Amino acid sequence: MSKMTDKVALIVGGAKGIGLAIAERLTAEGAVVFLTGRREEEVNAAVTQLGASVTGLVADAGIQSDIQQAIATITQRKGKIDLLVLNAGMSTPASLAEETAGHVNQLFSVNVQSHVTSFQAALSSLNDKASVVLIGSVASGLGVAGYGTYSATKAALRSYARTWSLELAPRGIRVNVVAPGPTDTDMMAAVPEAVRQTLIAPIPLGRMARPQEVAAAASFLLSEDASFITGVELLVDGGMANNLT
């Protein structure tokens, strides 16, 4: 595969899980990939796994100066960014009764504000006709008990993508969202089996997504195969949303 030959990609939050799977996919398709992560050991492990065509940059998506420095490094080396994936995020539960201001602020800071500031930092380096993918969640359109704030952050990304796609259309920059359902990442592997089965139960296809399947959807939206698609949310959920609405 070589759909991404000569493309320069930045994956913010690309050292593990879905972000790492996207980095692997884009590398296989010929892109020059830069990925960021907060922890140096995870970044180094990702680069070791993916090979010499990938560059790892230690940067916290929640610290604007970190991302600005990462983008400056990429621009200095390559002169542009063609593909941008914003994948930083966290998920911790809290019911309405348990919710605190600190919890709300933390989730919105990581899941929303970091995307805004990362996108802003990349704007001047994005090539005209660049493609941007935000990693959302099927939870953006569902009521999930205990995950109201998390779901709200993902709904915010969906809304932002619609607005940003309009604002950047004059430059030919497309902005879309990939919204996975429960995905079988290393983090999910640590979840007790009873909880896993509860998550799988509403999925008509009867299993969780594989990270590679989410990466395939992201790759499609980033590629020229999706050249007339912008402002959409693509569900990668095995039919879960349809089954619950």
Coordinates of N, CA and C in Angstrom, one line a residue:
M1 N 0.8 -1.2 0.0 CA 0.0 0.0 0.0 C 0.9 1.2 0.0
S2 N 0.5 2.3 -0.8 CA 1.3 3.5 -0.8 C 0.4 4.7 -1.0
K3 N -0.8 4.7 -0.5 CA -1.7 5.8 -0.7 C -1.1 7.1 0.0
M4 N -0.3 7.0 0.9 CA 0.2 8.1 1.7 C 1.6 8.5 1.4
T5 N 2.2 8.0 0.3 CA 3.5 8.4 -0.1 C 3.7 9.9 -0.1
D6 N 4.8 10.4 0.4 CA 5.2 11.8 0.5 C 4.3 12.6 1.4
K7 N 3.4 11.9 2.2 CA 2.6 12.6 3.2 C 3.3 12.7 4.5
V8 N 3.2 13.8 5.2 CA 3.8 13.9 6.5 C 2.6 13.9 7.5
A9 N 2.7 13.0 8.5 CA 1.6 12.8 9.4 C 2.0 13.1 10.9
L10 N 1.2 13.7 11.6 CA 1.4 13.9 13.1 C 0.2 13.3 13.8
I11 N 0.5 12.4 14.7 CA -0.5 11.8 15.6 C -0.2 12.2 17.0
V12 N -1.1 13.1 17.5 CA -1.0 13.5 18.9 C -1.7 12.5 19.7
G13 N -0.9 11.9 20.6 CA -1.4 10.7 21.4 C -1.2 9.4 20.6
G14 N -0.1 9.2 20.0 CA 0.1 8.1 19.1 C 1.0 7.0 19.6
A15 N 1.3 7.0 20.9 CA 2.3 6.1 21.5 C 1.7 4.7 21.9
K16 N 0.4 4.6 22.0 CA -0.2 3.4 22.4 C -1.7 3.3 21.9
G17 N -2.3 2.2 22.0 CA -3.7 2.0 21.7 C -4.0 2.3 20.3
I18 N -5.2 3.0 20.1 CA -5.7 3.4 18.8 C -4.7 4.3 18.1
G19 N -4.1 5.2 18.8 CA -3.1 6.1 18.2 C -1.9 5.3 17.6
L20 N -1.4 4.4 18.3 CA -0.3 3.5 17.8 C -0.8 2.7 16.6
A21 N -2.0 2.2 16.6 CA -2.5 1.5 15.4 C -2.6 2.3 14.2
I22 N -3.0 3.6 14.4 CA -3.1 4.5 13.3 C -1.7 4.8 12.8
A23 N -0.7 5.0 13.7 CA 0.6 5.3 13.2 C 1.2 4.1 12.4
E24 N 0.9 2.9 12.8 CA 1.3 1.7 12.1 C 0.7 1.6 10.7
R25 N -0.6 2.0 10.7 CA -1.3 1.9 9.4 C -0.8 3.0 8.4
L26 N -0.6 4.2 8.9 CA -0.1 5.2 8.0 C 1.3 5.0 7.5
T27 N 2.1 4.4 8.4 CA 3.5 4.0 8.1 C 3.5 3.0 6.9
A28 N 2.6 2.0 7.1 CA 2.5 0.9 6.1 C 2.0 1.5 4.7
E29 N 1.3 2.6 4.8 CA 0.8 3.2 3.5 C 1.7 4.2 3.0
G30 N 2.9 4.4 3.6 CA 3.9 5.2 3.0 C 4.2 6.6 3.6
A31 N 3.4 6.9 4.6 CA 3.6 8.2 5.2 C 4.8 8.3 6.1
V32 N 5.3 9.5 6.2 CA 6.4 9.8 7.2 C 5.6 10.2 8.4
V33 N 5.8 9.5 9.5 CA 4.9 9.6 10.7 C 5.7 10.2 11.9
F34 N 5.1 11.2 12.5 CA 5.6 11.7 13.8 C 4.5 11.4 14.8
L35 N 4.8 10.9 16.0 CA 3.8 10.6 17.0 C 4.3 11.2 18.3
T36 N 3.3 11.6 19.1 CA 3.7 12.2 20.4 C 3.1 11.3 21.5
G37 N 3.7 11.4 22.7 CA 3.2 10.8 23.9 C 3.8 11.5 25.1
R38 N 3.1 11.3 26.2 CA 3.6 12.0 27.5 C 4.7 11.3 28.1
R39 N 4.8 10.0 27.9 CA 5.8 9.2 28.6 C 6.9 8.7 27.7
E40 N 8.1 9.0 28.0 CA 9.2 8.8 27.1 C 9.4 7.3 26.8
E41 N 9.2 6.4 27.8 CA 9.3 5.0 27.6 C 8.3 4.5 26.6
E42 N 7.1 5.0 26.6 CA 6.0 4.6 25.7 C 6.3 5.1 24.3
V43 N 6.8 6.3 24.2 CA 7.2 6.8 22.9 C 8.3 6.0 22.3
N44 N 9.3 5.7 23.1 CA 10.5 4.9 22.6 C 10.1 3.5 22.1
A45 N 9.2 2.9 22.9 CA 8.7 1.6 22.6 C 7.9 1.6 21.3
A46 N 7.1 2.6 21.1 CA 6.3 2.8 19.8 C 7.3 2.9 18.6
V47 N 8.3 3.7 18.7 CA 9.3 3.9 17.6 C 10.0 2.6 17.4
T48 N 10.4 1.9 18.4 CA 11.1 0.6 18.2 C 10.2 -0.4 17.5
Q49 N 8.9 -0.4 17.8 CA 7.9 -1.3 17.2 C 7.7 -1.0 15.7
L50 N 7.6 0.3 15.4 CA 7.2 0.7 14.1 C 8.3 0.9 13.1
G51 N 9.5 1.2 13.6 CA 10.7 1.3 12.7 C 11.1 2.7 12.4
A52 N 12.1 2.8 11.6 CA 12.9 4.0 11.4 C 12.1 5.1 10.7
S53 N 11.0 4.8 10.0 CA 10.3 5.9 9.3 C 9.4 6.7 10.3
V54 N 9.4 6.3 11.5 CA 8.6 6.9 12.5 C 9.5 7.7 13.5
T55 N 9.1 8.9 13.8 CA 9.8 9.7 14.8 C 8.9 10.0 16.0
G56 N 9.4 9.7 17.2 CA 8.6 9.9 18.4 C 9.1 11.2 19.1
L57 N 8.1 11.9 19.6 CA 8.3 13.2 20.3 C 7.6 13.2 21.6
V58 N 8.4 13.4 22.7 CA 7.8 13.4 24.0 C 7.1 14.7 24.2
A59 N 5.8 14.7 24.3 CA 5.0 16.0 24.4 C 3.7 15.7 25.1
D60 N 3.3 16.5 26.0 CA 2.0 16.3 26.7 C 1.0 17.2 25.9
A61 N 0.0 16.5 25.4 CA -1.0 17.3 24.6 C -1.7 18.3 25.4
G62 N -1.7 18.2 26.7 CA -2.4 19.2 27.6 C -1.5 20.4 27.9
I63 N -0.3 20.4 27.4 CA 0.6 21.5 27.6 C 0.9 22.1 26.2
Q64 N 0.4 23.3 26.0 CA 0.4 23.9 24.7 C 1.8 24.1 24.2
S65 N 2.7 24.5 25.0 CA 4.1 24.7 24.6 C 4.8 23.4 24.2
D66 N 4.4 22.2 24.8 CA 4.9 21.0 24.3 C 4.5 20.7 22.9
I67 N 3.3 20.9 22.6 CA 2.8 20.6 21.2 C 3.3 21.6 20.2
Q68 N 3.4 22.8 20.6 CA 4.0 23.9 19.8 C 5.5 23.5 19.4
Q69 N 6.2 23.0 20.4 CA 7.6 22.6 20.1 C 7.7 21.4 19.2
A70 N 6.8 20.4 19.4 CA 6.7 19.3 18.5 C 6.4 19.7 17.1
I71 N 5.5 20.6 16.9 CA 5.1 21.0 15.6 C 6.2 21.8 14.9
A72 N 6.9 22.6 15.7 CA 8.1 23.4 15.2 C 9.2 22.4 14.7
T73 N 9.4 21.3 15.5 CA 10.4 20.3 15.1 C 10.0 19.7 13.7
I74 N 8.7 19.3 13.6 CA 8.3 18.7 12.3 C 8.4 19.7 11.2
T75 N 8.0 20.9 11.4 CA 8.0 21.9 10.3 C 9.4 22.2 9.9
Q76 N 10.3 22.2 10.9 CA 11.7 22.5 10.6 C 12.3 21.3 9.7
R77 N 11.9 20.1 10.0 CA 12.4 19.0 9.3 C 11.8 18.7 8.0
K78 N 10.5 18.9 7.9 CA 9.7 18.5 6.7 C 9.0 19.6 6.0
G79 N 8.8 20.8 6.7 CA 8.3 22.0 6.1 C 6.7 22.0 6.0
K80 N 6.1 20.9 6.5 CA 4.6 20.9 6.3 C 4.1 19.7 7.2
I81 N 2.8 19.7 7.4 CA 2.0 18.6 7.9 C 0.8 18.4 7.0
D82 N 0.7 17.2 6.5 CA -0.4 16.8 5.5 C -1.6 16.2 6.3
L83 N -1.2 15.4 7.3 CA -2.2 14.6 8.0 C -2.1 14.8 9.5
L84 N -3.2 15.1 10.1 CA -3.2 15.4 11.6 C -4.2 14.5 12.2
V85 N -3.8 13.8 13.2 CA -4.7 13.0 14.0 C -4.6 13.4 15.5
L86 N -5.8 13.8 16.1 CA -5.8 14.2 17.5 C -6.5 13.1 18.3
N87 N -5.7 12.5 19.1 CA -6.1 11.2 19.7 C -6.0 11.3 21.3
A88 N -5.4 12.4 21.8 CA -5.3 12.5 23.2 C -6.6 12.4 23.9
G89 N -6.7 11.6 25.0 CA -7.9 11.5 25.7 C -7.8 10.7 27.0
M90 N -8.8 10.8 27.8 CA -8.9 9.9 29.0 C -10.4 9.7 29.3
S91 N -10.6 8.6 30.1 CA -12.0 8.2 30.5 C -12.0 7.8 31.9
T92 N -12.6 8.5 32.8 CA -12.8 8.1 34.2 C -14.3 8.3 34.5
P93 N -14.9 7.3 35.1 CA -16.3 7.5 35.4 C -16.7 8.3 36.6
A94 N -17.9 8.9 36.6 CA -18.5 9.5 37.7 C -19.9 9.8 37.4
S95 N -20.8 9.4 38.4 CA -22.2 9.6 38.2 C -22.5 11.1 38.5
L96 N -23.7 11.5 38.3 CA -24.1 12.9 38.6 C -23.8 13.2 40.1
A97 N -24.2 12.3 40.9 CA -24.1 12.5 42.4 C -22.6 12.5 42.8
E98 N -21.7 11.8 42.0 CA -20.3 11.8 42.4 C -19.5 12.9 41.7
E99 N -20.0 13.5 40.7 CA -19.3 14.4 39.9 C -18.7 15.6 40.7
T100 N -17.5 16.0 40.4 CA -16.9 17.1 41.0 C -16.4 18.1 39.9
A101 N -16.2 19.3 40.3 CA -15.7 20.3 39.4 C -14.3 19.9 38.9
G102 N -13.5 19.4 39.7 CA -12.2 18.9 39.3 C -12.2 17.9 38.2
H103 N -13.1 16.9 38.4 CA -13.3 15.8 37.4 C -13.8 16.4 36.0
V104 N -14.8 17.3 36.1 CA -15.3 17.9 34.8 C -14.1 18.7 34.2
N105 N -13.4 19.5 34.9 CA -12.3 20.3 34.3 C -11.2 19.4 33.7
Q106 N -10.9 18.3 34.4 CA -9.8 17.5 33.9 C -10.2 16.8 32.6
L107 N -11.4 16.3 32.5 CA -11.8 15.6 31.3 C -12.0 16.6 30.1
F108 N -12.5 17.8 30.4 CA -12.6 18.7 29.3 C -11.3 19.3 28.9
S109 N -10.4 19.4 29.9 CA -9.0 19.9 29.6 C -8.3 18.9 28.6
V110 N -8.3 17.6 29.0 CA -7.6 16.6 28.2 C -8.4 16.3 26.9
N111 N -9.7 16.0 27.0 CA -10.4 15.5 25.8 C -10.9 16.6 24.8
V112 N -10.9 17.8 25.3 CA -11.4 18.9 24.4 C -10.4 20.0 24.2
Q113 N -10.0 20.6 25.3 CA -9.1 21.8 25.2 C -7.8 21.4 24.6
S114 N -7.2 20.2 24.8 CA -6.0 19.9 24.2 C -6.1 19.7 22.7
H115 N -7.3 19.3 22.2 CA -7.5 19.2 20.8 C -7.6 20.6 20.2
V116 N -8.3 21.5 20.9 CA -8.4 22.9 20.3 C -7.0 23.5 20.2
T117 N -6.2 23.4 21.3 CA -4.9 24.1 21.3 C -3.9 23.4 20.4
S118 N -4.0 22.0 20.2 CA -3.1 21.3 19.3 C -3.4 21.7 17.9
F119 N -4.7 21.8 17.6 CA -5.1 22.2 16.2 C -4.7 23.6 15.9
Q120 N -4.9 24.5 16.9 CA -4.4 25.9 16.7 C -2.9 25.9 16.4
A121 N -2.2 25.1 17.2 CA -0.7 25.1 17.0 C -0.3 24.6 15.6
A122 N -1.1 23.7 15.1 CA -0.7 23.1 13.8 C -1.2 23.9 12.6
L123 N -2.1 24.8 12.8 CA -2.8 25.5 11.6 C -1.8 26.1 10.6
S124 N -0.8 26.8 11.1 CA 0.1 27.4 10.1 C 1.0 26.4 9.4
S125 N 1.2 25.2 10.0 CA 2.0 24.2 9.4 C 1.2 23.3 8.5
L126 N -0.1 23.3 8.6 CA -0.9 22.4 7.8 C -0.9 22.8 6.3
N127 N -0.6 21.8 5.5 CA -0.6 22.0 4.1 C -2.1 22.3 3.6
D128 N -2.2 23.2 2.7 CA -3.6 23.3 2.1 C -4.0 22.0 1.5
K129 N -5.2 21.6 1.7 CA -5.8 20.3 1.3 C -5.3 19.2 2.3
A130 N -4.9 19.6 3.5 CA -4.5 18.6 4.5 C -5.8 18.0 5.0
S131 N -5.6 16.9 5.7 CA -6.8 16.2 6.3 C -6.6 16.0 7.8
V132 N -7.6 16.2 8.6 CA -7.6 16.1 10.0 C -8.6 15.1 10.5
V133 N -8.2 14.3 11.4 CA -9.2 13.3 12.1 C -9.1 13.5 13.6
L134 N -10.2 13.7 14.2 CA -10.3 13.7 15.7 C -10.8 12.3 16.1
I135 N -10.3 11.8 17.2 CA -10.8 10.5 17.7 C -11.8 10.8 18.7
G136 N -13.1 10.5 18.4 CA -14.2 10.7 19.3 C -14.6 9.4 20.0
S137 N -15.9 9.2 20.1 CA -16.4 8.0 20.7 C -17.9 7.8 20.3
V138 N -18.3 6.5 20.2 CA -19.7 6.3 20.1 C -20.5 6.9 21.2
A139 N -19.9 7.1 22.3 CA -20.6 7.7 23.5 C -21.1 9.1 23.2
S140 N -20.6 9.8 22.2 CA -21.0 11.1 21.9 C -22.5 11.3 21.6
G141 N -23.1 10.2 21.2 CA -24.5 10.2 20.9 C -25.3 9.3 21.8
L142 N -24.7 8.8 22.8 CA -25.5 7.8 23.7 C -25.5 8.4 25.1
G143 N -26.5 7.9 25.9 CA -26.4 8.1 27.3 C -25.8 6.9 27.9
V144 N -24.7 7.1 28.6 CA -23.9 6.0 29.2 C -23.8 6.3 30.7
A145 N -24.5 5.5 31.5 CA -24.6 5.8 33.0 C -23.2 5.8 33.5
G146 N -22.9 6.9 34.3 CA -21.6 7.0 34.9 C -20.5 7.7 34.0
Y147 N -20.9 7.9 32.8 CA -19.9 8.5 31.9 C -20.5 9.8 31.2
G148 N -21.3 10.5 31.9 CA -21.9 11.7 31.4 C -20.9 12.7 30.9
T149 N -19.9 13.0 31.7 CA -18.9 14.0 31.3 C -18.0 13.5 30.2
Y150 N -17.6 12.3 30.2 CA -16.8 11.8 29.1 C -17.6 11.9 27.8
S151 N -18.9 11.4 27.9 CA -19.7 11.5 26.7 C -19.8 12.9 26.2
A152 N -20.0 13.9 27.1 CA -20.1 15.3 26.7 C -18.9 15.8 26.0
T153 N -17.7 15.4 26.5 CA -16.5 15.8 25.8 C -16.4 15.3 24.4
K154 N -16.8 14.1 24.2 CA -16.8 13.5 22.8 C -17.8 14.2 21.9
A155 N -19.0 14.5 22.5 CA -20.0 15.3 21.7 C -19.4 16.7 21.4
A156 N -18.6 17.3 22.2 CA -18.0 18.6 21.9 C -17.1 18.4 20.7
L157 N -16.3 17.3 20.6 CA -15.4 17.2 19.5 C -16.2 17.0 18.2
R158 N -17.4 16.3 18.3 CA -18.2 16.2 17.1 C -18.7 17.6 16.6
S159 N -19.1 18.4 17.6 CA -19.6 19.7 17.2 C -18.4 20.6 16.7
Y160 N -17.3 20.5 17.3 CA -16.1 21.3 16.8 C -15.8 20.9 15.4
A161 N -15.8 19.6 15.1 CA -15.4 19.2 13.8 C -16.3 19.7 12.7
R162 N -17.6 19.8 13.0 CA -18.5 20.4 12.0 C -18.2 21.9 11.8
T163 N -17.9 22.6 12.8 CA -17.6 24.0 12.7 C -16.2 24.2 12.0
W164 N -15.2 23.5 12.4 CA -13.9 23.6 11.8 C -13.9 23.2 10.4
S165 N -14.7 22.2 10.0 CA -14.7 21.8 8.6 C -15.2 23.0 7.7
L166 N -16.1 23.8 8.2 CA -16.6 25.0 7.5 C -15.6 26.1 7.5
E167 N -14.9 26.3 8.6 CA -14.0 27.4 8.7 C -12.7 27.1 7.8
L168 N -12.4 25.9 7.6 CA -11.1 25.5 6.9 C -11.4 25.1 5.5
A169 N -12.7 25.0 5.1 CA -13.0 24.6 3.7 C -12.3 25.4 2.6
P170 N -12.2 26.8 2.9 CA -11.5 27.6 1.8 C -10.1 27.2 1.6
R171 N -9.4 26.5 2.5 CA -8.1 26.0 2.3 C -8.1 24.6 1.8
G172 N -9.3 24.0 1.7 CA -9.3 22.6 1.2 C -9.0 21.6 2.3
I173 N -9.0 22.1 3.6 CA -8.6 21.2 4.7 C -9.9 20.5 5.1
R174 N -9.9 19.2 5.2 CA -11.0 18.4 5.6 C -10.9 18.0 7.1
V175 N -12.0 18.1 7.9 CA -11.9 17.7 9.3 C -13.1 16.7 9.6
N176 N -12.7 15.6 10.1 CA -13.7 14.5 10.4 C -13.4 13.9 11.7
V177 N -14.4 13.1 12.2 CA -14.3 12.4 13.4 C -14.4 10.9 13.2
V178 N -13.6 10.1 13.8 CA -13.8 8.7 13.9 C -14.2 8.4 15.3
A179 N -15.4 7.7 15.4 CA -16.0 7.4 16.7 C -16.1 5.9 17.0
P180 N -15.1 5.4 17.7 CA -15.1 4.0 18.0 C -16.1 3.6 19.1
G181 N -16.6 2.4 19.0 CA -17.2 1.8 20.2 C -16.1 1.2 21.1
P182 N -16.5 0.3 22.0 CA -15.5 -0.3 22.9 C -14.5 -1.0 22.0
T183 N -13.2 -0.8 22.3 CA -12.1 -1.2 21.4 C -11.1 -2.0 22.3
D184 N -10.6 -3.2 21.7 CA -9.8 -4.1 22.5 C -8.4 -3.7 22.5
T185 N -8.1 -2.6 23.2 CA -6.7 -2.2 23.4 C -6.1 -2.9 24.5
D186 N -4.8 -2.6 24.7 CA -4.1 -3.2 25.9 C -4.7 -2.7 27.2
M187 N -5.2 -1.5 27.2 CA -5.9 -1.0 28.4 C -7.1 -1.8 28.7
M188 N -7.9 -2.1 27.6 CA -9.1 -2.8 27.8 C -8.9 -4.2 28.2
A189 N -7.7 -4.8 27.9 CA -7.4 -6.2 28.3 C -7.3 -6.4 29.8
A190 N -7.1 -5.3 30.5 CA -7.0 -5.3 31.9 C -8.3 -5.3 32.6
V191 N -9.4 -5.0 31.9 CA -10.7 -4.9 32.4 C -11.2 -6.3 32.8
P192 N -11.9 -6.5 33.9 CA -12.4 -7.8 34.3 C -13.4 -8.3 33.2
E193 N -13.4 -9.7 33.1 CA -14.2 -10.3 32.0 C -15.6 -10.0 32.1
A194 N -16.2 -9.9 33.3 CA -17.6 -9.6 33.5 C -17.9 -8.2 32.9
V195 N -17.0 -7.2 33.1 CA -17.2 -5.9 32.6 C -17.1 -5.9 31.0
R196 N -16.1 -6.7 30.5 CA -16.0 -6.8 29.1 C -17.2 -7.3 28.4
Q197 N -17.8 -8.3 29.0 CA -19.1 -8.9 28.5 C -20.2 -7.9 28.5
T198 N -20.3 -7.1 29.6 CA -21.3 -6.0 29.6 C -21.1 -5.0 28.5
L199 N -19.9 -4.7 28.2 CA -19.6 -3.8 27.1 C -19.9 -4.4 25.7
I200 N -19.7 -5.7 25.6 CA -19.9 -6.4 24.3 C -21.4 -6.6 24.1
A201 N -22.1 -6.8 25.1 CA -23.6 -7.2 25.0 C -24.4 -6.4 24.0
P202 N -24.3 -5.0 24.0 CA -25.1 -4.2 23.1 C -24.5 -4.1 21.7
I203 N -23.5 -4.8 21.4 CA -22.8 -4.7 20.0 C -23.4 -5.8 19.1
P204 N -24.1 -5.5 18.1 CA -24.7 -6.6 17.3 C -23.7 -7.5 16.7
L205 N -22.5 -7.0 16.3 CA -21.5 -7.9 15.8 C -20.8 -8.8 16.8
G206 N -21.1 -8.6 18.1 CA -20.8 -9.6 19.1 C -19.3 -9.5 19.6
R207 N -18.6 -8.5 19.4 CA -17.3 -8.3 19.9 C -16.9 -6.9 19.9
M208 N -15.7 -6.6 20.5 CA -15.2 -5.2 20.5 C -14.5 -5.0 19.2
A209 N -14.3 -3.7 18.9 CA -13.4 -3.4 17.7 C -12.0 -3.7 18.0
R210 N -11.3 -4.0 16.9 CA -9.8 -4.1 17.0 C -9.2 -2.8 16.7
P211 N -8.1 -2.4 17.4 CA -7.5 -1.1 17.1 C -7.2 -0.9 15.6
Q212 N -6.9 -2.0 14.9 CA -6.5 -1.9 13.5 C -7.8 -1.5 12.7
E213 N -9.0 -1.9 13.1 CA -10.2 -1.5 12.4 C -10.5 0.0 12.6
V214 N -10.2 0.5 13.7 CA -10.4 1.9 13.9 C -9.3 2.7 13.1
A215 N -8.1 2.1 13.0 CA -7.1 2.8 12.2 C -7.4 2.8 10.7
A216 N -8.1 1.7 10.3 CA -8.5 1.6 8.9 C -9.5 2.7 8.5
A217 N -10.4 3.0 9.5 CA -11.4 4.1 9.3 C -10.7 5.4 9.2
A218 N -9.8 5.6 10.2 CA -9.0 6.9 10.2 C -8.2 7.1 8.9
S219 N -7.6 6.0 8.5 CA -6.8 6.1 7.2 C -7.7 6.5 6.0
F220 N -8.9 5.9 6.0 CA -9.8 6.2 4.9 C -10.1 7.7 4.9
L221 N -10.5 8.2 6.0 CA -10.9 9.7 6.1 C -9.7 10.6 5.8
L222 N -8.5 10.1 6.2 CA -7.3 11.0 5.9 C -6.9 10.9 4.4
S223 N -7.3 9.9 3.7 CA -6.8 9.7 2.4 C -7.6 10.4 1.3
E224 N -7.1 10.4 0.1 CA -7.8 11.0 -1.0 C -9.1 10.2 -1.4
D225 N -9.2 9.0 -0.9 CA -10.4 8.2 -1.1 C -11.6 8.9 -0.5
A226 N -11.4 9.8 0.5 CA -12.4 10.5 1.2 C -12.4 12.0 0.8
S227 N -11.9 12.3 -0.4 CA -11.7 13.7 -0.8 C -12.9 14.6 -0.7
F228 N -14.1 14.1 -0.8 CA -15.3 14.9 -0.7 C -16.1 14.6 0.5
I229 N -15.4 14.2 1.6 CA -16.0 14.0 2.9 C -15.4 14.9 3.9
T230 N -16.2 15.7 4.5 CA -15.7 16.6 5.6 C -16.9 16.9 6.6
G231 N -16.5 17.1 7.9 CA -17.5 17.4 8.9 C -18.4 16.2 9.3
V232 N -17.9 15.0 9.1 CA -18.7 13.8 9.5 C -18.2 13.1 10.7
E233 N -19.0 12.4 11.3 CA -18.6 11.4 12.4 C -18.8 10.0 11.9
L234 N -17.7 9.3 11.7 CA -17.8 7.9 11.2 C -17.8 7.0 12.4
L235 N -18.9 6.2 12.6 CA -19.0 5.3 13.8 C -18.3 4.0 13.4
V236 N -17.4 3.5 14.3 CA -16.7 2.2 14.1 C -17.1 1.4 15.4
D237 N -18.4 1.0 15.4 CA -18.9 0.5 16.7 C -19.7 -0.8 16.5
G238 N -19.6 -1.5 15.4 CA -20.2 -2.8 15.2 C -21.7 -2.8 15.3
G239 N -22.3 -1.6 15.0 CA -23.7 -1.4 15.1 C -24.3 -1.0 16.5
M240 N -23.4 -0.7 17.4 CA -23.8 -0.5 18.8 C -24.8 0.7 18.9
A241 N -24.5 1.8 18.2 CA -25.3 3.0 18.3 C -26.7 2.7 17.8
N242 N -26.8 2.0 16.7 CA -28.1 1.7 16.1 C -28.9 0.8 17.1
N243 N -28.2 0.0 17.8 CA -28.9 -1.0 18.7 C -29.4 -0.3 20.0
L244 N -28.9 0.9 20.3 CA -29.2 1.5 21.6 C -30.0 2.8 21.4
T245 N -30.4 3.1 20.1 CA -31.1 4.3 19.9 C -32.5 4.0 19.3

